[in-house]
CSV table of C-alpha atoms and ligand atoms in Angstrom, one decimal:
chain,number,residue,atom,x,y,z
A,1,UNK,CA,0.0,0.0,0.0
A,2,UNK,CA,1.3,3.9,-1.1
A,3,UNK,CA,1.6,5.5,2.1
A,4,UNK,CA,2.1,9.6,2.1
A,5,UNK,CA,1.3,10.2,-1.2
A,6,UNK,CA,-0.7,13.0,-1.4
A,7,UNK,CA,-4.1,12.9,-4.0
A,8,UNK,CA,-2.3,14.7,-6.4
A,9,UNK,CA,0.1,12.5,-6.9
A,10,UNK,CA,-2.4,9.8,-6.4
A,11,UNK,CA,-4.4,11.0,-9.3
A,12,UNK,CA,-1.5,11.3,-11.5
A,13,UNK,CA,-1.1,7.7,-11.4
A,14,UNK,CA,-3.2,6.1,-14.6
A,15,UNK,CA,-5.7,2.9,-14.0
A,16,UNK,CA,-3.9,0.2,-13.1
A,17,UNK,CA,-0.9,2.0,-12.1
A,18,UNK,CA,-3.5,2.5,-8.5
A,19,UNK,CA,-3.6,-1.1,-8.0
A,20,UNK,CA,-1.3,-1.2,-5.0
A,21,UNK,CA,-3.4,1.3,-3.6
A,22,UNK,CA,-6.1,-0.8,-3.5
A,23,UNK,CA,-4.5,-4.1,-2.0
A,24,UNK,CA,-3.8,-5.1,1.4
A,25,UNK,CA,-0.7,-7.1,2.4
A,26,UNK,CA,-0.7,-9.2,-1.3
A,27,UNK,CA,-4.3,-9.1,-1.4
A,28,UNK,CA,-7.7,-7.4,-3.1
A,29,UNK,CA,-8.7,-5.3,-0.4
A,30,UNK,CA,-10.6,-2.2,-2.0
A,31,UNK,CA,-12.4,-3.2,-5.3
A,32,UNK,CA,-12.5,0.4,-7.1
A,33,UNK,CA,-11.7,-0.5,-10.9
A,34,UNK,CA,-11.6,-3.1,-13.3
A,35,UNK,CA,-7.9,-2.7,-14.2
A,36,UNK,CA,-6.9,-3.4,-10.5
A,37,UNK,CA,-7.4,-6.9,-11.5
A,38,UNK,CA,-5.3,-9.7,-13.5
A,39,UNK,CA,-6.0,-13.0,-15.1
A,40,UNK,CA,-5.3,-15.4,-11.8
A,41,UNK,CA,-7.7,-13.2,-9.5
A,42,UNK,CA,-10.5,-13.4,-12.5
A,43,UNK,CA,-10.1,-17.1,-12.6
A,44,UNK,CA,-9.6,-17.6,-8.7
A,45,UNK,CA,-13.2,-16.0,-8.5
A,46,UNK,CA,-14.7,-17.9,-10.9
A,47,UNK,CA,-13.7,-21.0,-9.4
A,48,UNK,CA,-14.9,-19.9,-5.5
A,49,UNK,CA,-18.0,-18.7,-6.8
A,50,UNK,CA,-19.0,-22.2,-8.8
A,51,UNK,CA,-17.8,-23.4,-5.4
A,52,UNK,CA,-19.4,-21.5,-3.3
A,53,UNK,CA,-23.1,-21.9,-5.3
A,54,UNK,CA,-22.1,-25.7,-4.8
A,55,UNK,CA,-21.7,-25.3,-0.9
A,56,UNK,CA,-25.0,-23.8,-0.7
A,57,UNK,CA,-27.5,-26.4,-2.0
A,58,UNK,CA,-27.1,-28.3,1.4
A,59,UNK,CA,-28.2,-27.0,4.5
A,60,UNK,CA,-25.2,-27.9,6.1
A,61,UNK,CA,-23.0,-26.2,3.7
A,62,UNK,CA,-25.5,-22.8,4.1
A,63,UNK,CA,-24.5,-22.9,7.7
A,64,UNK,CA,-20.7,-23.0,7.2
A,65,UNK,CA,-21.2,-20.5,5.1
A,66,UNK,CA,-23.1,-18.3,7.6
A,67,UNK,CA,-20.6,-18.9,10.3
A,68,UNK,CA,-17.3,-17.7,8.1
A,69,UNK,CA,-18.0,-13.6,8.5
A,70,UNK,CA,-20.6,-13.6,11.5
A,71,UNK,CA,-20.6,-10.6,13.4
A,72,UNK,CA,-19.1,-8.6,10.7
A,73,UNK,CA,-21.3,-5.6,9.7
A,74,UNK,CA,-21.5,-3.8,6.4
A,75,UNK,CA,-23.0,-0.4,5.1
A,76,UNK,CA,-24.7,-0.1,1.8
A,77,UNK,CA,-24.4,3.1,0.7
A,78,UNK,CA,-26.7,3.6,-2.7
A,79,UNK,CA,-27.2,7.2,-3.2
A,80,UNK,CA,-27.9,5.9,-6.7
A,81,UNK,CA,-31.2,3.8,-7.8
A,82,UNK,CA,-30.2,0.2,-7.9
A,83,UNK,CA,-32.4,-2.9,-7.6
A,84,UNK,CA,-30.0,-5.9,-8.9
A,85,UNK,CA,-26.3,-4.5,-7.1
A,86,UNK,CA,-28.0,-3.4,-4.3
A,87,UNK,CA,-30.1,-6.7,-3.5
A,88,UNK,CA,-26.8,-9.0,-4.0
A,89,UNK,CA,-24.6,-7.4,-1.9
A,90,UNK,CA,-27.5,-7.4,0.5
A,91,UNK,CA,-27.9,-11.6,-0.2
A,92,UNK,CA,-24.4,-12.0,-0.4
A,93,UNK,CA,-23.7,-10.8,2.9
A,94,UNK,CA,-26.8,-12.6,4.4
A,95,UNK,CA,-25.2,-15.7,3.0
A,96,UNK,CA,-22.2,-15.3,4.7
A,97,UNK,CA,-23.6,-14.2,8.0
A,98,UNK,CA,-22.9,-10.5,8.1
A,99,UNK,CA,-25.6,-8.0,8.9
A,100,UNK,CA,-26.1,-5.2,6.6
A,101,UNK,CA,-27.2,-1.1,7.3
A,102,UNK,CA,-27.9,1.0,4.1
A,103,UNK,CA,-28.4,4.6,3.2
A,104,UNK,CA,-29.8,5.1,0.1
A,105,UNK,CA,-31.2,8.9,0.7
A,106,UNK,CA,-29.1,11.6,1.4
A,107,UNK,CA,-32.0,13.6,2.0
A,108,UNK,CA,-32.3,11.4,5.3
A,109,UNK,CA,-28.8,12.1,6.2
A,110,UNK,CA,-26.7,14.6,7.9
A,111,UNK,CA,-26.0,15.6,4.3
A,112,UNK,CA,-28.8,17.9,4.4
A,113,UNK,CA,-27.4,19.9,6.9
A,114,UNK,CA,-24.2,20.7,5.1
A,115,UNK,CA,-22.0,17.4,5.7
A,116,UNK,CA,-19.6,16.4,2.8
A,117,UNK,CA,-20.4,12.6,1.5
A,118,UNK,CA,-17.1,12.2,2.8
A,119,UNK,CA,-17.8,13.1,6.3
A,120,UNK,CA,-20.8,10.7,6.0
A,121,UNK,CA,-18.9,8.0,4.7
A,122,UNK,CA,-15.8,8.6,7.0
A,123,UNK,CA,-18.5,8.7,9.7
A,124,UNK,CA,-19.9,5.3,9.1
A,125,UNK,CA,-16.6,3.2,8.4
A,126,UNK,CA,-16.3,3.9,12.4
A,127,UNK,CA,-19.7,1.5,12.5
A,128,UNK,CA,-18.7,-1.2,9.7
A,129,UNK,CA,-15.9,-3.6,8.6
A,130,UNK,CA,-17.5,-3.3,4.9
A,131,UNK,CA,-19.1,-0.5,2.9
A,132,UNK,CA,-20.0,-1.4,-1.0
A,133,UNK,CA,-21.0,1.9,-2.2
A,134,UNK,CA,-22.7,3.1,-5.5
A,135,UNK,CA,-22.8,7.2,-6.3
A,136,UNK,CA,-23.2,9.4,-9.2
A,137,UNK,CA,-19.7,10.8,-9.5
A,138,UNK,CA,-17.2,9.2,-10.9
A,139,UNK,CA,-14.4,8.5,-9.3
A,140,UNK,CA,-16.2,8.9,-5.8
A,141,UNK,CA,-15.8,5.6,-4.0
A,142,UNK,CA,-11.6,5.6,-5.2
A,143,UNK,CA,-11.8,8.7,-3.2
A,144,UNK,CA,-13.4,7.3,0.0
A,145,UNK,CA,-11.2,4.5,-0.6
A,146,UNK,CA,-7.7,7.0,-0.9
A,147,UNK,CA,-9.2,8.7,2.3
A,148,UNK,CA,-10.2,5.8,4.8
A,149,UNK,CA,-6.4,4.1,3.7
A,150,UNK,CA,-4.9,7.9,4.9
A,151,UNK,CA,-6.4,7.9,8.2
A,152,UNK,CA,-5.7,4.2,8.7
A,153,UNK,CA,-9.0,2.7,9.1
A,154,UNK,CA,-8.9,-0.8,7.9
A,155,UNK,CA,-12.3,-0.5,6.4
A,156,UNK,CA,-12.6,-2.2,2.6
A,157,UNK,CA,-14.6,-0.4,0.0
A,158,UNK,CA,-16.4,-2.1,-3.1
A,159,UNK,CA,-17.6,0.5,-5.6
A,160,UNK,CA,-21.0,-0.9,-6.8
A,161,UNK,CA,-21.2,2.2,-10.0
A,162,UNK,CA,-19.7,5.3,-9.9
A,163,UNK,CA,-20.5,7.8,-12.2
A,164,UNK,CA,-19.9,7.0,-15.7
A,165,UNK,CA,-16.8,5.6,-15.2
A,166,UNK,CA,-16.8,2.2,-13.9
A,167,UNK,CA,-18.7,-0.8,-12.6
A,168,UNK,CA,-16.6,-3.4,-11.6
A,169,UNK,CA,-18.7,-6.0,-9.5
A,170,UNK,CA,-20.7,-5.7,-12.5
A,171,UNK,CA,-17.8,-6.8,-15.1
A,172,UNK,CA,-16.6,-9.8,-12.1
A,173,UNK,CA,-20.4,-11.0,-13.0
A,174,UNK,CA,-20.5,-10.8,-16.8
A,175,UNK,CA,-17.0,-12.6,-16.6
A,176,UNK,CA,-18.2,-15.1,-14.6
A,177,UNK,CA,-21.3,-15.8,-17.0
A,178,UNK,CA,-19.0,-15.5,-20.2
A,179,UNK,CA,-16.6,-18.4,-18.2
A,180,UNK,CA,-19.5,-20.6,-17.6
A,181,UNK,CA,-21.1,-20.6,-20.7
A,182,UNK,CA,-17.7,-21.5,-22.6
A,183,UNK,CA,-16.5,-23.4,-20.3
A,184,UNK,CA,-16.8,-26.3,-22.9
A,185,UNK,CA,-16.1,-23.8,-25.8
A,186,UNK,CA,-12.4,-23.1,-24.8
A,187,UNK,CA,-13.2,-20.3,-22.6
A,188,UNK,CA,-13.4,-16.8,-22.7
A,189,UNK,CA,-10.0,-16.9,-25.0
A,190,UNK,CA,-10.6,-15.9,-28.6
A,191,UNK,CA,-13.9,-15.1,-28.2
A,192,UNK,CA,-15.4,-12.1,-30.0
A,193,UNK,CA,-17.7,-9.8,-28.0
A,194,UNK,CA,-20.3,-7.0,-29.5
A,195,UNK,CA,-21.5,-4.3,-27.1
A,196,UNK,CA,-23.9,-2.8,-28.4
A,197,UNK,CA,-25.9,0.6,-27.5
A,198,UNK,CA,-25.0,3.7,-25.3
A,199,UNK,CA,-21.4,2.7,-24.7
A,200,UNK,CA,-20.2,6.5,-24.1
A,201,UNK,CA,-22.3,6.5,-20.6
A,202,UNK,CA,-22.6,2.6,-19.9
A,203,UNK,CA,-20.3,2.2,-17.1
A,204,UNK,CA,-20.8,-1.7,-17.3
A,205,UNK,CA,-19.1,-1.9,-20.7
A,206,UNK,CA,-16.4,-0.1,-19.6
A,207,UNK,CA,-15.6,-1.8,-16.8
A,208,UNK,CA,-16.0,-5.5,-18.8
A,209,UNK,CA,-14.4,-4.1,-21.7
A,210,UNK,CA,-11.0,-3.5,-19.1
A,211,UNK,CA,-11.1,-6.8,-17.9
A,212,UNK,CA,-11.4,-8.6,-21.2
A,213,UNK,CA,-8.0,-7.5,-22.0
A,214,UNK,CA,-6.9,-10.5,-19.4
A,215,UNK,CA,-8.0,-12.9,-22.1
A,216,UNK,CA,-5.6,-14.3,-25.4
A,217,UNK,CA,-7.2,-13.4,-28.6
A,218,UNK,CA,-10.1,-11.6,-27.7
A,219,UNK,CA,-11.8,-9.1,-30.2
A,220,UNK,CA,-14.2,-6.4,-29.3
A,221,UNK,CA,-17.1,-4.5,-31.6
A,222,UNK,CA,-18.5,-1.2,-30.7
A,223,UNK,CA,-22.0,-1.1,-32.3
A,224,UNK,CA,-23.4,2.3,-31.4
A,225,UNK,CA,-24.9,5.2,-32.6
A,226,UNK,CA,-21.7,7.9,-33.2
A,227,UNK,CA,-22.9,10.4,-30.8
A,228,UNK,CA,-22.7,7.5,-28.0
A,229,UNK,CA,-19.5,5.8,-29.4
A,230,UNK,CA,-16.6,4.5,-26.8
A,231,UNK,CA,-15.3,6.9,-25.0
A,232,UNK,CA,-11.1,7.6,-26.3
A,233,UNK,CA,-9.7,6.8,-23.4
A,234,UNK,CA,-11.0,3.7,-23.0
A,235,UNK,CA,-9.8,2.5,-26.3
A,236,UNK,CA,-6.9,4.6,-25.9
A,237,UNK,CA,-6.3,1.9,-23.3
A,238,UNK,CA,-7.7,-1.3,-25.6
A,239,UNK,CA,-5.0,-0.1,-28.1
A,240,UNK,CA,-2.1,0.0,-25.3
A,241,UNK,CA,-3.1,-3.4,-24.2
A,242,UNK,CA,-3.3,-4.9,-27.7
A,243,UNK,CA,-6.6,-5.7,-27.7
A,244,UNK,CA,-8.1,-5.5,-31.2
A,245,UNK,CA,-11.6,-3.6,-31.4
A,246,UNK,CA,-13.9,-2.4,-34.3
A,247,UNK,CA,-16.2,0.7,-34.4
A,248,UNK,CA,-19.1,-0.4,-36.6
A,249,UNK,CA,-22.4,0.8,-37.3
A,250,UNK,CA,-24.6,-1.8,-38.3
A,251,UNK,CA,-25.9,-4.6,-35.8
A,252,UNK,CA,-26.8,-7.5,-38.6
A,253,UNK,CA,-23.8,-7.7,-39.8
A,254,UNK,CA,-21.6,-8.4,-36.6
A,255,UNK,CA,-24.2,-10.3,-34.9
A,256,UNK,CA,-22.9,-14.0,-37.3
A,257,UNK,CA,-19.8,-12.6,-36.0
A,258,UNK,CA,-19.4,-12.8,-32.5
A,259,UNK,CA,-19.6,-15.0,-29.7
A,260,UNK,CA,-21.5,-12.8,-27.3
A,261,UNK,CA,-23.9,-10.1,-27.8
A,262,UNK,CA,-23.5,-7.2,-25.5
A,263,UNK,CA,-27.0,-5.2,-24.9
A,264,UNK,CA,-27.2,-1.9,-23.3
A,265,UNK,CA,-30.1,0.9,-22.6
A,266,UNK,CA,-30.0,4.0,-24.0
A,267,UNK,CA,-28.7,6.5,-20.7
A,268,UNK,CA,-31.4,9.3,-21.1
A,269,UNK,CA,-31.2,9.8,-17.6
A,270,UNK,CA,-27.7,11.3,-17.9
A,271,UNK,CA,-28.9,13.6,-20.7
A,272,UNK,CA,-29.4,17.2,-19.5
A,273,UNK,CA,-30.2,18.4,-23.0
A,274,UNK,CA,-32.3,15.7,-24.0
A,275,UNK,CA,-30.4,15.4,-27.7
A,276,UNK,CA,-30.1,11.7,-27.2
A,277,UNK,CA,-34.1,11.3,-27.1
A,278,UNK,CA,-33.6,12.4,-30.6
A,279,UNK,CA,-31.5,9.6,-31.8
A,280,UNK,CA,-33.3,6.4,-33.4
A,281,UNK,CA,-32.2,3.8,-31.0
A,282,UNK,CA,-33.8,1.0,-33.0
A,283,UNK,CA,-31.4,0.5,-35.3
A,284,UNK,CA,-29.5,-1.0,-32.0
A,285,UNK,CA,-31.9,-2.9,-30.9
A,286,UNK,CA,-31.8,-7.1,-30.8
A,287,UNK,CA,-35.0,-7.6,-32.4
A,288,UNK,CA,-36.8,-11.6,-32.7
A,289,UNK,CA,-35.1,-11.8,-36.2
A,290,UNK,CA,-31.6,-11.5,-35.3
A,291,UNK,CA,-32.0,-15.0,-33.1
A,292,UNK,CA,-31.5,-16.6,-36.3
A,293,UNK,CA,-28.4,-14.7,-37.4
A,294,UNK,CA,-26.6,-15.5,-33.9
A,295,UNK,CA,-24.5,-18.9,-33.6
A,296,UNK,CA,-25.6,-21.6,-32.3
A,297,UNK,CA,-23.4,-21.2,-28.9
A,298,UNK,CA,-23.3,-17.4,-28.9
A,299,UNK,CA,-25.2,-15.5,-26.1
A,300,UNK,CA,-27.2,-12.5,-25.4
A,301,UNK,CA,-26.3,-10.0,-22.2
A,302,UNK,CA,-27.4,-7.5,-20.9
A,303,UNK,CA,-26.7,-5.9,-17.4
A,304,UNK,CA,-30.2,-4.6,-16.8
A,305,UNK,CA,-32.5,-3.0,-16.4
A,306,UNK,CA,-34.0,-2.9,-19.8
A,307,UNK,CA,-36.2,-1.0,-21.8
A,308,UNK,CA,-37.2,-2.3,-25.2
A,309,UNK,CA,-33.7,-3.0,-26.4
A,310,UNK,CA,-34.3,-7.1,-25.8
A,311,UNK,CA,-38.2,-7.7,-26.2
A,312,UNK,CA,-39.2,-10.0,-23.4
A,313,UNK,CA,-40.2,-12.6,-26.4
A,314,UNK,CA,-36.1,-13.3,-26.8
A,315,UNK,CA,-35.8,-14.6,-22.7
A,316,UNK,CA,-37.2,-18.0,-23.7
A,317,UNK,CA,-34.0,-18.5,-26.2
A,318,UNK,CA,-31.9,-20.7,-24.6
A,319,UNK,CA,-29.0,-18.2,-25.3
A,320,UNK,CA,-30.4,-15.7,-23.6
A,321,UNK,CA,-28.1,-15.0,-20.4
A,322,UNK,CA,-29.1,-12.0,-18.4
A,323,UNK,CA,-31.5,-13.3,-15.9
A,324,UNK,CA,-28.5,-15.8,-15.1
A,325,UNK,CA,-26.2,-12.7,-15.3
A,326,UNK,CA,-28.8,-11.7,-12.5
A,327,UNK,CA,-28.1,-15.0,-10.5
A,328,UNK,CA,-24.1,-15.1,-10.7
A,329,UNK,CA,-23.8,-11.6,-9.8
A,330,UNK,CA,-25.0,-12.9,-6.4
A,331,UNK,CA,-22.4,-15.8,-6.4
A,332,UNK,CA,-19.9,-13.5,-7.6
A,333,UNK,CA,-20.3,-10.9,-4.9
A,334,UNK,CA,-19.8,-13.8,-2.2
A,335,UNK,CA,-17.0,-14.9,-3.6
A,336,UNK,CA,-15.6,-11.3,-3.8
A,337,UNK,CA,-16.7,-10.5,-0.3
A,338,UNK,CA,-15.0,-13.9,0.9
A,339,UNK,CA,-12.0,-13.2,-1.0
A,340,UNK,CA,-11.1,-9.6,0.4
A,341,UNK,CA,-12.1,-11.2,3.8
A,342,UNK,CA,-9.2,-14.1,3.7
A,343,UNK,CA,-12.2,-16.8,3.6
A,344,UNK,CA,-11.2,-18.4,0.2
A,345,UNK,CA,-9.0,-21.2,1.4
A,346,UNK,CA,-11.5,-22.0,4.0
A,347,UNK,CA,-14.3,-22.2,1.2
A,348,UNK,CA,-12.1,-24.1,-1.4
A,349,UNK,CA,-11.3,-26.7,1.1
A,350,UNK,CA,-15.0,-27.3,2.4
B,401,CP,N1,-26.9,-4.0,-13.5
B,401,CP,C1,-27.1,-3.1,-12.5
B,401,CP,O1,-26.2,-2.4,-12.0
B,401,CP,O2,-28.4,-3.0,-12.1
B,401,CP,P1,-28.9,-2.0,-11.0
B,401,CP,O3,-28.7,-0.6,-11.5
B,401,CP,O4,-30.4,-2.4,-10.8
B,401,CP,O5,-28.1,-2.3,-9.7
């Protein structure tokens, strides 16, 4: 762990460059950004959370699970709407015996009066041994996680979405339901992946599309309407890493392409003009008729919530992933939480 550096010098250092920051004596200890992680960790989570989903069919093995982090207690701090991140923190934790508090309006907090979010924050970490936090600016929960490391409280922080920038429990998920579902297609190696929508404000392709660079051979197609294209930095970062990637416009074509299909929502929400409510979205849309242009083994994301991007018609497909995407994210955030908490061994040797 940096100790004295100062946030300016901090924020010099680029992505991954912050990983130390963000580790504990060898180990994942704040989860802040997709580029904090490398190829062992992603396939050392994989394997605890497949473990971990095994332990927990038998009432015995729900017990052990329960005992590992009882009496721990953790904050959720969701000053952001959530339903799916929120929830499986919250059922991660209650499946390995920790009791949760959550603030998820700061008009209910001190805040009103004046205090900063860090001052909240820093005021509950004295409560907690856990806070997973999402918040609308980006950058927000590295921050908390810089600060609580500076005045020595060994409290760990999991950013659940911040901002635009970055959504990494998300990405931990979507590589988890990639690795299963090619488990006996070679893996996630070589595989071509389409993401497909708003990718300028969807922090969840982001954050997948920086951990994808951990895989041989993979290639990545932007489908999205130009105004809403990847941002330059991130495949500022694609190029430095030598991942290959192609900007393309029209859906049909990549779709016999690719191994995965990448679904987003259009971010309107974000849009204080309200110039994207003006584009035609439907052009990037998976509509009934491109089933039959997908591969056999190929599958359909999305990290929901949806709109009318996937009609509902397409769940019944059996390649359809993201209500499983739904279901690992829980796995996945019990494995993470068991991980940054020393537990693994004890899991992997249950
Ligand atoms: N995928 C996702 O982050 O969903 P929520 O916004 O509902 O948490």
């Amino acid at each position: 762990m940096i100790r004295g550096t100062d946030w300016e010098a901090f924020q010099t250092l680029r992505g991954g460059g912050k990983k130390d920051y963000f580790m504990r004596d060898g180990n994942i200890f704040h989860v802040i950004m997709s580029q904090q992680f490398d190829r062992t960790f992603l396939d050392e989570i994989c394997e605890l959370a497949t473990k971990i989903r095994g332990i927990a069919k038998v009432n015995k093995g729900v017990k052990f699970l329960q005992s590992l982090l009882l009496g721990k207690r953790a904050m959720l701090y969701f000053v952001q709407p959530s339903t799916r991140t929120f929830l499986s923190f919250m059922a991660a934790c209650q499946i390995l015996g920790i009791h949760c508090s959550e603030v998820r309006d700061t008009t209910i907090s001190s805040e009103v009066k004046g205090e900063s979010p860090e001052d909240t924050v820093r005021t509950f970490s004295s409560y907690v041994d856990l806070i997973m936090m999402r918040h609308p600016q980006a950058g927000f929960a590295e921050r908390i996680a810089f600060l609580l490391n500076q005045i020595g409280r060994p409290v760990p922080v999991i950013n659940a979405g911040s901002g635009r920038d970055q959504h990494p429990t998300q990405a931990l998920l979507d590589i988890y339901t990639l690795h299963r579902s090619f488990e006996n297609y070679g893996g996630i190696d070589d595989k071509s992946i389409v993401f497909v929508g708003d990718l300028l404000r969807g922090r969840t392709v982001r954050s997948l599309a920086y951990l994808l660079r951990n895989y041989e051979g993979v290639k990545l197609y932007f489908v999205a309407p130009k105004e809403l294209q990847m941002g330059e930095d991130l495949k500022e970062y694609l190029r430095e890493q030598d991942v290959e990637f192609e900007e393309r416009d029209n859906l049909e074509e990549v779709i016999p392409l690719v191994d995965a299909v990448y679904m987003t929502r259009i971010q309107d929400e974000c849009d204080e003009e309200g110039e994207s409510k003006k584009i035609d979205y439907s052009k990037y849309h998976f509509k009934k008729e491109h089933l039959k242009l997908l591969p056999t083994n190929a599958i359909i994301m999305h990290p929901l919530p949806r709109r009318d991007e996937i009609p509902v018609e397409i769940d019944e497909d059996k390649r359809a992933m993201y209500w499983r995407q739904v279901r690992n994210g829980m796995w996945v955030r019990v494995a993470l939480i068991a991980k940054i908490f020393l537990k693994d061994k004890d899991i992997m040797e249950y």
